[in-house]
CSV table of C-alpha atoms and ligand atoms in Angstrom, one decimal:
chain,number,residue,atom,x,y,z
A,1,MET,CA,5.5,-88.8,101.9
A,2,ILE,CA,6.8,-90.6,104.9
A,3,SER,CA,5.8,-94.2,105.0
A,4,LEU,CA,6.5,-96.2,108.2
A,5,GLN,CA,6.3,-99.9,107.5
A,6,ASN,CA,5.8,-102.3,110.3
A,7,ILE,CA,8.3,-100.6,112.6
A,8,THR,CA,9.4,-102.5,115.7
A,9,LYS,CA,11.8,-101.3,118.3
A,10,HIS,CA,13.1,-103.4,121.1
A,11,TYR,CA,15.4,-102.1,123.8
A,12,PRO,CA,17.7,-104.3,125.9
A,13,GLY,CA,16.0,-105.8,128.9
A,14,GLY,CA,13.0,-107.0,126.9
A,15,ILE,CA,11.4,-103.6,126.4
A,16,HIS,CA,9.2,-103.7,123.3
A,17,ALA,CA,8.7,-100.0,122.7
A,18,LEU,CA,7.2,-100.4,119.2
A,19,ASN,CA,5.4,-103.5,118.0
A,20,GLY,CA,4.8,-103.2,114.3
A,21,VAL,CA,3.7,-99.7,113.6
A,22,SER,CA,2.6,-98.8,110.0
A,23,ILE,CA,1.7,-95.2,109.3
A,24,ASP,CA,1.6,-93.2,106.1
A,25,ILE,CA,2.0,-89.4,106.4
A,26,ASP,CA,1.0,-87.4,103.3
A,27,ASP,CA,2.9,-84.4,102.1
A,28,GLY,CA,1.5,-81.2,103.4
A,29,ASP,CA,-0.3,-82.8,106.2
A,30,ILE,CA,-0.3,-82.0,109.9
A,31,PHE,CA,-0.4,-85.5,111.4
A,32,GLY,CA,-0.8,-86.2,115.1
A,33,ILE,CA,0.4,-89.2,117.0
A,34,ILE,CA,-1.2,-89.4,120.4
A,35,GLY,CA,-0.8,-91.7,123.3
A,36,ILE,CA,-0.1,-91.8,127.0
A,37,SER,CA,3.4,-91.6,128.5
A,38,GLY,CA,5.4,-94.7,127.6
A,39,ALA,CA,3.2,-95.5,124.5
A,40,GLY,CA,6.3,-95.3,122.3
A,41,LYS,CA,5.6,-91.9,120.7
A,42,SER,CA,9.1,-90.5,121.1
A,43,THR,CA,10.7,-93.8,120.0
A,44,LEU,CA,8.6,-93.7,116.9
A,45,VAL,CA,9.4,-90.2,115.9
A,46,ARG,CA,13.1,-90.8,116.6
A,47,CYS,CA,12.9,-93.7,114.2
A,48,VAL,CA,11.7,-91.3,111.5
A,49,ASN,CA,14.9,-89.2,111.6
A,50,LEU,CA,16.9,-92.3,112.6
A,51,LEU,CA,18.1,-90.9,115.9
A,52,GLU,CA,16.9,-94.4,116.8
A,53,ARG,CA,17.3,-97.4,114.4
A,54,PRO,CA,14.2,-99.6,114.2
A,55,THR,CA,14.8,-103.2,115.2
A,56,SER,CA,12.8,-104.1,112.1
A,57,GLY,CA,10.6,-102.4,109.6
A,58,ARG,CA,11.3,-99.8,107.0
A,59,VAL,CA,11.2,-96.0,106.9
A,60,ILE,CA,10.4,-94.9,103.3
A,61,VAL,CA,10.6,-91.2,102.5
A,62,ASP,CA,9.4,-90.1,99.0
A,63,GLY,CA,9.9,-93.7,97.8
A,64,GLN,CA,13.5,-93.9,99.1
A,65,ASP,CA,14.3,-96.4,101.8
A,66,VAL,CA,16.2,-94.4,104.4
A,67,THR,CA,16.3,-97.0,107.2
A,68,ASP,CA,19.9,-98.0,106.7
A,69,LEU,CA,21.4,-94.7,105.7
A,70,THR,CA,24.7,-93.8,107.3
A,71,GLY,CA,27.4,-91.1,107.1
A,72,ALA,CA,26.9,-88.2,104.8
A,73,ALA,CA,23.7,-89.6,103.3
A,74,LEU,CA,22.1,-89.9,106.7
A,75,ARG,CA,23.2,-86.3,107.6
A,76,ALA,CA,21.8,-85.0,104.3
A,77,TYR,CA,18.5,-86.8,105.0
A,78,ARG,CA,18.3,-85.4,108.5
A,79,ARG,CA,18.5,-81.9,107.1
A,80,ARG,CA,15.3,-82.6,105.2
A,81,VAL,CA,13.6,-83.6,108.5
A,82,ALA,CA,13.9,-81.0,111.2
A,83,MET,CA,13.0,-81.8,114.8
A,84,ILE,CA,11.6,-79.8,117.7
A,85,PHE,CA,11.9,-81.2,121.2
A,86,GLN,CA,9.9,-80.8,124.5
A,87,GLY,CA,13.0,-79.5,126.2
A,88,PHE,CA,13.9,-77.2,123.3
A,89,GLY,CA,17.4,-78.7,122.8
A,90,LEU,CA,19.1,-75.3,122.4
A,91,LEU,CA,22.8,-74.9,122.9
A,92,LEU,CA,23.0,-72.9,126.1
A,93,GLN,CA,26.3,-71.2,125.4
A,94,LYS,CA,25.2,-69.9,122.1
A,95,THR,CA,23.0,-66.9,121.3
A,96,ALA,CA,19.6,-67.3,119.7
A,97,LEU,CA,21.1,-66.3,116.4
A,98,ASP,CA,24.0,-68.8,116.7
A,99,ASN,CA,21.5,-71.5,117.5
A,100,VAL,CA,19.5,-70.7,114.4
A,101,CYS,CA,22.7,-70.7,112.4
A,102,PHE,CA,23.8,-74.1,113.7
A,103,PRO,CA,22.2,-76.1,110.9
A,104,PHE,CA,24.2,-74.0,108.4
A,105,LEU,CA,27.3,-74.9,110.3
A,106,ALA,CA,26.3,-78.5,110.3
A,107,SER,CA,25.8,-78.6,106.6
A,108,LYS,CA,28.6,-76.5,105.3
A,109,GLY,CA,31.1,-76.2,108.1
A,110,ARG,CA,30.8,-72.4,108.2
A,111,ILE,CA,28.3,-69.6,108.6
A,112,THR,CA,28.2,-67.0,105.8
A,113,ASP,CA,26.7,-63.4,106.0
A,114,ASP,CA,23.8,-64.6,103.9
A,115,ASP,CA,23.2,-67.4,106.5
A,116,ARG,CA,23.1,-64.9,109.3
A,117,ALA,CA,20.7,-62.6,107.4
A,118,LYS,CA,18.5,-65.6,106.8
A,119,ALA,CA,18.7,-66.6,110.4
A,120,LYS,CA,17.7,-63.1,111.4
A,121,GLU,CA,14.7,-63.2,109.1
A,122,LEU,CA,13.7,-66.5,110.7
A,123,LEU,CA,14.0,-65.0,114.2
A,124,ALA,CA,11.8,-62.1,113.0
A,125,ARG,CA,9.3,-64.6,111.6
A,126,VAL,CA,8.9,-66.3,115.0
A,127,GLY,CA,8.6,-62.8,116.6
A,128,LEU,CA,12.1,-62.7,118.2
A,129,ALA,CA,13.8,-60.1,116.0
A,130,ASP,CA,15.0,-58.3,119.1
A,131,LYS,CA,16.4,-61.5,120.8
A,132,ALA,CA,19.1,-62.4,118.3
A,133,ASN,CA,21.8,-61.8,120.8
A,134,SER,CA,20.1,-63.2,123.9
A,135,TYR,CA,21.2,-66.5,125.4
A,136,PRO,CA,18.6,-69.2,126.0
A,137,SER,CA,18.8,-68.6,129.8
A,138,GLN,CA,17.5,-65.1,129.1
A,139,LEU,CA,14.4,-66.3,127.3
A,140,SER,CA,11.2,-67.8,128.5
A,141,GLY,CA,10.2,-71.3,127.6
A,142,GLY,CA,7.9,-70.2,124.8
A,143,GLN,CA,10.6,-67.9,123.4
A,144,GLN,CA,13.2,-70.7,123.5
A,145,GLN,CA,10.8,-73.0,121.6
A,146,ARG,CA,10.4,-70.3,119.0
A,147,VAL,CA,14.1,-70.1,118.6
A,148,ALA,CA,14.1,-73.9,118.2
A,149,ILE,CA,11.4,-73.5,115.5
A,150,ALA,CA,13.5,-70.9,113.7
A,151,ARG,CA,16.4,-73.3,113.8
A,152,ALA,CA,14.2,-76.1,112.4
A,153,LEU,CA,13.3,-73.8,109.5
A,154,ALA,CA,16.9,-72.9,108.7
A,155,CYS,CA,17.4,-75.7,106.3
A,156,ASP,CA,14.0,-75.4,104.6
A,157,PRO,CA,12.9,-78.8,105.8
A,158,GLU,CA,10.3,-80.8,104.0
A,159,TYR,CA,9.2,-82.3,107.3
A,160,ILE,CA,9.1,-81.1,110.9
A,161,LEU,CA,8.9,-83.5,113.7
A,162,CYS,CA,7.5,-82.1,117.0
A,163,ASP,CA,8.0,-84.3,120.0
A,164,GLU,CA,5.7,-82.8,122.7
A,165,ALA,CA,6.8,-79.4,121.5
A,166,THR,CA,4.3,-77.6,123.7
A,167,SER,CA,4.2,-79.9,126.7
A,168,ALA,CA,6.5,-77.8,128.8
A,169,LEU,CA,4.7,-74.5,128.0
A,170,ASP,CA,1.9,-72.5,129.5
A,171,PRO,CA,-1.4,-72.2,127.6
A,172,ALA,CA,-0.6,-68.8,126.0
A,173,SER,CA,2.8,-70.0,124.7
A,174,THR,CA,1.2,-73.3,123.6
A,175,GLN,CA,-1.3,-71.3,121.5
A,176,LEU,CA,1.5,-69.2,120.0
A,177,ILE,CA,3.6,-72.2,119.0
A,178,LEU,CA,0.7,-74.1,117.6
A,179,ASP,CA,-0.4,-71.1,115.5
A,180,LEU,CA,3.1,-70.7,114.3
A,181,LEU,CA,3.3,-74.3,113.2
A,182,HIS,CA,0.0,-74.1,111.5
A,183,GLN,CA,1.1,-70.9,109.7
A,184,ILE,CA,4.3,-72.6,108.5
A,185,ASN,CA,2.4,-75.5,107.2
A,186,LYS,CA,0.0,-73.3,105.3
A,187,GLU,CA,2.7,-71.0,103.9
A,188,THR,CA,5.4,-73.5,102.9
A,189,GLY,CA,3.5,-76.8,102.7
A,190,THR,CA,5.9,-78.3,105.2
A,191,THR,CA,4.6,-81.6,106.5
A,192,ILE,CA,4.4,-81.6,110.3
A,193,LEU,CA,4.3,-84.6,112.5
A,194,VAL,CA,2.9,-83.7,115.9
A,195,ILE,CA,3.6,-86.0,118.9
A,196,THR,CA,1.5,-85.3,121.9
A,197,HIS,CA,-0.4,-86.7,124.8
A,198,SER,CA,-3.0,-83.9,124.5
A,199,MET,CA,-6.2,-84.3,122.5
A,200,ASP,CA,-6.5,-80.6,122.7
A,201,VAL,CA,-3.3,-80.1,120.7
A,202,VAL,CA,-4.5,-82.6,118.1
A,203,GLU,CA,-7.9,-80.9,117.8
A,204,ARG,CA,-6.3,-77.5,117.3
A,205,ILE,CA,-3.9,-78.3,114.5
A,206,CYS,CA,-4.0,-81.8,113.2
A,207,ASN,CA,-5.8,-83.1,110.1
A,208,ASN,CA,-5.1,-86.8,110.8
A,209,VAL,CA,-4.3,-88.7,113.9
A,210,THR,CA,-3.0,-92.0,115.1
A,211,VAL,CA,-3.6,-93.4,118.5
A,212,LEU,CA,-0.6,-95.4,119.9
A,213,VAL,CA,-1.0,-97.8,122.8
A,214,HIS,CA,1.9,-100.0,124.0
A,215,GLY,CA,3.7,-99.5,120.7
A,216,ARG,CA,0.7,-100.4,118.6
A,217,VAL,CA,-1.6,-98.3,116.4
A,218,VAL,CA,-5.1,-98.8,117.9
A,219,GLU,CA,-7.0,-96.2,115.9
A,220,GLN,CA,-6.1,-94.0,112.9
A,221,GLY,CA,-8.0,-91.5,110.7
A,222,PRO,CA,-9.1,-87.9,110.1
A,223,VAL,CA,-9.4,-85.9,113.3
A,224,GLU,CA,-13.1,-85.1,112.8
A,225,ARG,CA,-14.0,-88.7,112.5
A,226,ILE,CA,-11.9,-89.8,115.5
A,227,PHE,CA,-13.4,-87.0,117.6
A,228,ALA,CA,-16.9,-87.7,116.5
A,229,ASP,CA,-16.8,-91.5,116.7
A,230,PRO,CA,-13.9,-92.9,118.8
A,231,GLN,CA,-13.7,-96.7,118.7
A,232,ASP,CA,-10.9,-97.5,121.1
A,233,GLU,CA,-11.1,-97.3,124.8
A,234,THR,CA,-7.9,-95.3,125.0
A,235,THR,CA,-9.0,-92.8,122.5
A,236,LYS,CA,-12.2,-92.3,124.5
A,237,ALA,CA,-10.2,-91.9,127.6
A,238,LEU,CA,-7.8,-89.4,125.9
A,239,LEU,CA,-10.9,-87.5,124.8
A,240,GLY,CA,-12.2,-87.5,128.3
A,241,ARG,CA,-15.3,-89.4,127.3
A,242,VAL,CA,-14.6,-92.3,129.7
A,243,SER,CA,-12.5,-92.5,132.8
A,244,TRP,CA,-9.0,-94.1,132.5
A,245,ASN,CA,-9.8,-97.2,134.6
A,246,ALA,CA,-12.9,-98.0,132.5
B,1,MET,CA,64.1,-63.1,162.6
B,2,PRO,CA,66.4,-61.3,160.1
B,3,ASN,CA,64.9,-58.2,158.6
B,4,LEU,CA,63.0,-58.4,155.4
B,5,SER,CA,65.2,-56.5,153.1
B,6,GLU,CA,68.2,-58.5,154.2
B,7,PHE,CA,66.2,-61.7,153.6
B,8,PHE,CA,65.2,-60.7,150.1
B,9,ALA,CA,68.7,-59.5,149.3
B,10,ASN,CA,69.9,-63.0,150.1
B,11,TYR,CA,67.1,-65.1,148.7
B,12,GLY,CA,65.1,-62.9,146.4
B,13,ASN,CA,66.7,-64.1,143.2
B,14,LEU,CA,66.5,-67.7,144.3
B,15,LEU,CA,62.9,-67.4,145.1
B,16,MET,CA,62.1,-65.5,141.9
B,17,GLN,CA,63.9,-68.2,139.8
B,18,GLY,CA,62.1,-70.9,141.8
B,19,THR,CA,58.7,-69.3,141.1
B,20,ILE,CA,59.5,-68.9,137.4
B,21,ASP,CA,60.7,-72.5,137.2
B,22,THR,CA,57.6,-73.8,139.0
B,23,LEU,CA,55.2,-71.8,136.8
B,24,ALA,CA,57.1,-73.0,133.7
B,25,MET,CA,56.7,-76.6,134.8
B,26,VAL,CA,53.1,-76.2,135.7
B,27,PHE,CA,51.9,-74.3,132.7
B,28,ILE,CA,54.0,-76.0,130.0
B,29,SER,CA,53.3,-79.5,131.3
B,30,SER,CA,49.6,-78.8,131.7
B,31,GLY,CA,49.5,-77.3,128.2
B,32,PHE,CA,50.8,-80.6,126.8
B,33,ALA,CA,48.6,-82.6,129.1
B,34,TYR,CA,45.5,-80.7,127.8
B,35,ALA,CA,46.5,-81.1,124.2
B,36,LEU,CA,46.7,-84.8,124.7
B,37,GLY,CA,44.0,-85.2,127.4
B,38,LEU,CA,41.4,-83.3,125.4
B,39,ILE,CA,41.8,-85.8,122.6
B,40,VAL,CA,41.7,-88.8,124.9
B,41,GLY,CA,38.7,-87.4,126.9
B,42,VAL,CA,36.7,-86.8,123.7
B,43,VAL,CA,37.6,-90.2,122.4
B,44,LEU,CA,36.5,-91.8,125.7
B,45,TYR,CA,33.3,-89.9,125.5
B,46,VAL,CA,32.5,-90.6,121.9
B,47,THR,CA,33.4,-94.3,122.0
B,48,SER,CA,31.5,-95.1,125.2
B,49,PRO,CA,28.7,-97.6,124.9
B,50,THR,CA,26.2,-94.8,125.0
B,51,GLY,CA,28.3,-92.4,122.9
B,52,HIS,CA,28.0,-91.2,119.4
B,53,HIS,CA,30.3,-93.8,118.0
B,54,PRO,CA,30.2,-96.8,120.4
B,55,MET,CA,33.3,-98.9,120.4
B,56,PRO,CA,32.9,-100.8,123.6
B,57,LEU,CA,36.1,-102.9,123.5
B,58,PHE,CA,38.4,-100.0,122.4
B,59,ASN,CA,36.7,-97.8,125.0
B,60,ALA,CA,37.3,-100.4,127.8
B,61,VAL,CA,41.0,-100.8,126.8
B,62,LEU,CA,41.6,-97.0,126.7
B,63,GLY,CA,39.7,-96.5,130.0
B,64,TRP,CA,41.9,-99.2,131.5
B,65,VAL,CA,45.1,-97.6,130.3
B,66,VAL,CA,43.9,-94.3,131.7
B,67,ASN,CA,43.1,-95.8,135.1
B,68,MET,CA,46.4,-97.7,135.2
B,69,THR,CA,48.4,-94.6,134.6
B,70,ARG,CA,46.4,-92.7,137.2
B,71,SER,CA,46.9,-95.3,139.8
B,72,ILE,CA,50.7,-95.1,139.7
B,73,PRO,CA,51.9,-92.6,142.4
B,74,PHE,CA,53.7,-89.7,140.7
B,75,ILE,CA,57.1,-90.2,142.4
B,76,ILE,CA,57.2,-93.8,141.1
B,77,LEU,CA,56.1,-92.8,137.7
B,78,LEU,CA,58.8,-90.2,137.6
B,79,VAL,CA,61.5,-92.8,138.4
B,80,ALA,CA,60.0,-95.5,136.2
B,81,LEU,CA,59.9,-93.1,133.2
B,82,MET,CA,63.5,-91.9,133.5
B,83,PRO,CA,64.8,-93.9,130.5
B,84,PHE,CA,62.0,-92.6,128.4
B,85,THR,CA,62.5,-89.0,129.7
B,86,ARG,CA,66.2,-89.2,129.0
B,87,ALA,CA,65.6,-90.4,125.4
B,88,LEU,CA,63.0,-87.7,124.9
B,89,VAL,CA,64.6,-84.6,126.4
B,90,HIS,CA,68.2,-85.8,127.1
B,91,THR,CA,68.0,-85.1,130.8
B,92,THR,CA,66.1,-86.2,133.8
B,93,MET,CA,67.0,-83.2,135.8
B,94,GLY,CA,65.7,-79.7,136.1
B,95,VAL,CA,62.6,-78.1,134.7
B,96,VAL,CA,62.8,-79.8,131.4
B,97,GLY,CA,63.6,-83.2,132.8
B,98,VAL,CA,60.5,-83.3,134.9
B,99,MET,CA,58.1,-82.3,132.2
B,100,PRO,CA,57.7,-85.7,130.4
B,101,PRO,CA,56.6,-87.4,133.7
B,102,LEU,CA,54.4,-84.5,134.5
B,103,VAL,CA,52.6,-84.7,131.2
B,104,VAL,CA,52.3,-88.5,131.4
B,105,SER,CA,50.8,-88.2,134.8
B,106,ALA,CA,48.5,-85.3,134.1
B,107,THR,CA,47.1,-86.4,130.7
B,108,PRO,CA,44.9,-89.2,132.0
B,109,PHE,CA,43.8,-87.0,134.8
B,110,VAL,CA,42.8,-84.3,132.3
B,111,ALA,CA,41.2,-86.9,130.0
B,112,ARG,CA,38.9,-88.0,132.8
B,113,MET,CA,38.0,-84.5,133.7
B,114,ILE,CA,37.2,-83.6,130.1
B,115,GLU,CA,35.1,-86.8,129.8
B,116,GLN,CA,33.2,-85.8,133.0
B,117,SER,CA,32.7,-82.2,131.7
B,118,LEU,CA,31.3,-83.5,128.4
B,119,SER,CA,29.0,-85.9,130.1
B,120,GLU,CA,27.4,-83.0,132.1
B,121,VAL,CA,26.2,-81.4,128.8
B,122,PRO,CA,22.4,-81.9,128.6
B,123,HIS,CA,21.7,-84.8,126.2
B,124,ASP,CA,18.8,-82.8,124.6
B,125,SER,CA,21.1,-80.1,123.2
B,126,ILE,CA,23.5,-82.6,121.7
B,127,GLU,CA,20.7,-84.7,120.2
B,128,ALA,CA,19.2,-81.6,118.6
B,129,ALA,CA,22.6,-80.9,117.0
B,130,GLU,CA,22.7,-84.4,115.8
B,131,ALA,CA,19.1,-84.0,114.4
B,132,CYS,CA,20.3,-81.0,112.4
B,133,GLY,CA,22.5,-83.3,110.5
B,134,ALA,CA,25.8,-82.5,112.2
B,135,SER,CA,28.7,-84.9,111.8
B,136,ILE,CA,30.4,-86.3,114.9
B,137,PRO,CA,33.5,-84.0,114.6
B,138,ARG,CA,31.1,-81.1,114.1
B,139,ILE,CA,29.0,-82.1,117.2
B,140,VAL,CA,32.2,-82.4,119.3
B,141,TRP,CA,33.8,-79.2,118.1
B,142,SER,CA,30.8,-76.9,117.7
B,143,ALA,CA,28.3,-78.2,120.3
B,144,LEU,CA,29.9,-80.4,122.9
B,145,LEU,CA,33.1,-78.6,123.7
B,146,PRO,CA,31.6,-75.1,123.7
B,147,GLU,CA,28.7,-76.3,125.9
B,148,ALA,CA,31.2,-77.9,128.3
B,149,LEU,CA,33.7,-75.1,128.3
B,150,PRO,CA,32.8,-73.4,131.6
B,151,SER,CA,33.1,-76.8,133.3
B,152,ILE,CA,36.3,-77.6,131.5
B,153,VAL,CA,37.8,-74.2,132.7
B,154,ARG,CA,36.8,-75.1,136.3
B,155,GLY,CA,38.7,-78.3,135.7
B,156,VAL,CA,41.7,-76.5,134.6
B,157,SER,CA,42.3,-75.0,138.0
B,158,ILE,CA,42.1,-78.5,139.6
B,159,THR,CA,44.6,-79.7,137.1
B,160,LEU,CA,47.0,-76.8,137.5
B,161,ILE,CA,46.9,-77.1,141.3
B,162,SER,CA,47.5,-80.9,141.2
B,163,VAL,CA,50.4,-80.4,138.8
B,164,LEU,CA,51.8,-77.7,141.1
B,165,GLY,CA,51.7,-80.4,143.8
B,166,TYR,CA,53.6,-82.8,141.6
B,167,THR,CA,56.3,-80.3,140.9
B,168,ALA,CA,57.0,-80.0,144.6
B,169,ILE,CA,57.4,-83.8,144.7
B,170,ALA,CA,59.6,-83.6,141.7
B,171,GLY,CA,61.7,-81.0,143.6
B,172,ALA,CA,62.8,-83.9,145.8
B,173,VAL,CA,64.7,-85.5,142.9
B,174,GLY,CA,66.2,-82.3,141.5
B,175,ALA,CA,63.5,-80.8,139.3
B,176,GLY,CA,64.1,-77.3,140.5
B,177,GLY,CA,61.3,-74.8,141.3
B,178,LEU,CA,59.8,-73.9,144.7
B,179,GLY,CA,59.4,-77.5,145.8
B,180,ASP,CA,63.2,-78.0,145.3
B,181,ILE,CA,63.9,-74.8,147.3
B,182,ALA,CA,61.6,-75.8,150.1
B,183,ILE,CA,63.3,-79.2,150.4
B,184,ARG,CA,66.8,-78.0,150.0
B,185,TYR,CA,66.6,-75.1,152.5
B,186,GLY,CA,63.9,-76.3,154.8
B,187,TYR,CA,64.8,-80.0,155.1
B,188,TYR,CA,68.6,-80.2,154.5
B,189,ARG,CA,69.7,-76.8,155.8
B,190,TYR,CA,67.1,-76.0,158.4
B,191,GLU,CA,66.6,-72.5,157.0
B,192,ASP,CA,63.0,-72.3,158.1
B,193,GLU,CA,62.4,-68.8,156.8
B,194,VAL,CA,63.1,-69.8,153.2
B,195,MET,CA,60.7,-72.7,153.6
B,196,VAL,CA,58.0,-70.6,155.1
B,197,VAL,CA,58.3,-68.1,152.3
B,198,THR,CA,58.1,-70.9,149.6
B,199,VAL,CA,55.0,-72.2,151.3
B,200,ILE,CA,53.5,-68.7,151.3
B,201,LEU,CA,54.4,-68.4,147.6
B,202,LEU,CA,52.7,-71.8,146.8
B,203,ILE,CA,49.6,-70.7,148.7
B,204,VAL,CA,49.4,-67.5,146.8
B,205,LEU,CA,49.9,-69.3,143.4
B,206,VAL,CA,47.1,-71.7,144.2
B,207,GLN,CA,44.8,-68.8,145.2
B,208,ILE,CA,45.6,-66.9,142.0
B,209,ILE,CA,45.1,-70.0,139.8
B,210,GLN,CA,41.8,-70.8,141.5
B,211,SER,CA,40.4,-67.3,141.4
B,212,THR,CA,41.4,-66.7,137.8
B,213,CYS,CA,39.8,-69.9,136.6
B,214,ASP,CA,36.7,-69.2,138.5
B,215,ILE,CA,36.4,-65.7,137.1
B,216,ILE,CA,37.0,-66.9,133.6
B,217,ALA,CA,34.5,-69.8,134.0
B,218,SER,CA,31.7,-67.7,135.3
B,219,HIS,CA,32.4,-65.0,132.7
B,220,ILE,CA,32.0,-67.4,129.8
B,221,ASP,CA,29.1,-69.3,131.3
B,222,HIS,CA,25.8,-68.2,129.7
B,223,ARG,CA,23.6,-70.7,131.5
B,224,LYS,CA,22.7,-68.2,134.1
B,225,ARG,CA,21.7,-64.6,133.6
B,226,MET,CA,24.9,-62.6,133.1
B,227,HIS,CA,24.4,-60.1,135.8
B,228,MET,CA,24.1,-62.8,138.4
B,229,SER,CA,27.2,-64.0,140.1
B,230,HIS,CA,27.7,-67.7,139.9
B,231,GLU,CA,27.2,-70.0,142.8
C,301,ADP,N1,16.8,-95.6,125.2
C,301,ADP,C1,15.9,-96.5,125.8
C,301,ADP,N2,16.3,-97.6,126.5
C,301,ADP,C2,15.4,-98.4,127.0
C,301,ADP,N3,14.1,-98.2,127.0
C,301,ADP,C3,13.6,-97.1,126.4
C,301,ADP,C4,14.5,-96.2,125.8
C,301,ADP,N4,13.8,-95.2,125.3
C,301,ADP,C5,12.5,-95.5,125.5
C,301,ADP,N5,12.4,-96.7,126.2
C,301,ADP,C6,11.2,-97.3,126.7
C,301,ADP,O1,10.3,-97.5,125.6
C,301,ADP,C7,9.0,-97.2,125.9
C,301,ADP,C8,8.4,-96.1,125.1
C,301,ADP,O2,9.1,-94.9,125.4
C,301,ADP,P1,8.8,-93.5,124.7
C,301,ADP,O3,9.0,-93.8,123.2
C,301,ADP,O4,9.7,-92.5,125.3
C,301,ADP,O5,7.3,-93.2,125.0
C,301,ADP,P2,6.5,-91.9,125.0
C,301,ADP,O6,7.3,-90.9,124.2
C,301,ADP,O7,5.2,-92.2,124.3
C,301,ADP,O8,6.3,-91.4,126.4
C,301,ADP,C9,9.0,-96.9,127.4
C,301,ADP,O9,8.7,-98.1,128.1
C,301,ADP,C10,10.4,-96.5,127.7
C,301,ADP,O10,10.8,-96.8,129.0
C,302,MG,MG1,8.0,-89.0,124.8
């Protein structure tokens, strides 16, 4: 379980990206965090794997306070929490296979034949068995994101963080990626944290959702309830029930 | 205009030796400069305020040292370093005597180019590597440098050509090589043909260096589809 406790994040220049966010994410859940651009979603998810250090507050994972981890302990923790980015984050000079193998390199300093076999299985799993030797520039956006998902799965993560994973993709690729994430969640029980600005994405795969506005949680609960009975104006606007300037 | 075979009978060996000396100075000095400059460039990148291991004060001092060295004209550096050069290689003359100042002069140049190449790598890819749990040395060695390699190779041609220019300056104070020949024969003896030929040789060298680096860089660059020629 990931427990975010009263997380604040201030950037130099008086920017308060997060103002006391508390969220509990149960194991096995697909949990959505939705908000408009600038709401602090990326900052929040980057606090989970500590690419960003919270200014205050605690990140507790399975009862362990990880907020102040450094060095090898931090790197070991990051291997339990994979991340998928809007811009894919692939290494452009490496083949799809080498990208998927990168987490092995990161954890052990070398890539064994077993690792390569596993990476090939993962590429097959995301439907890219024939693209192992392709470079990212030879793949479509949807294919690149699938490589990124295969890479995320390489270390058998307990959690997968998706920061706008489908925002750069066309509807067909979006569907494919969301189905894939759903499938992974069902088969392996991996907890998935989905950051998005799209209620559509939330509706399609999330069980629970949190609405973030100006770095604050304004609404939180099961997706069915939020969709059936939104309370906050931003939630209503995100749902298209009221116009934005209402 | 004396005929060509007569010219080469007289000066062929001289020009051949000059070319070899020049190439030795350029490539050996640049090799050392890259060994050192790569380290300095990576350190500058990693310790910058937005880097993976920010050390603002150290970074500022190192950046200042690099800038200081770069702002000294080569000919002055060459003279100023003579005691150091003599202590290091026991001579300040010839091909060997000019290498220490060439290395000292090229290293900060290389460092800045490496730093520049590294900073062109998309932040996304590097952050993803970090999120995989890679250590800083691992990120540098297995992500940053390979991603920056085509840009670094393009920088190599700039470095080699600059160092080639420095060797010509060094020729003025007895370093040997094509610059030395051009100055001795063209300036002191008014043997214009020799100078013209050295100039042609220098132009050819620059072209070869430039084209070779460009070909290598576009060959190893996988950011564009491979059957496309690079820009
Ligand atoms: N590294 C940073 N430095 C300064 N301000 C930042 C930085 N990252 C994000 N911000 C600011 O924090 C706020 C939240 O940003 P972000 O978390 O990216 O929002 P979202 O992902 O919801 O669009 C924005 O106002 C943004 O400009
Ligand atoms: Mg964002």
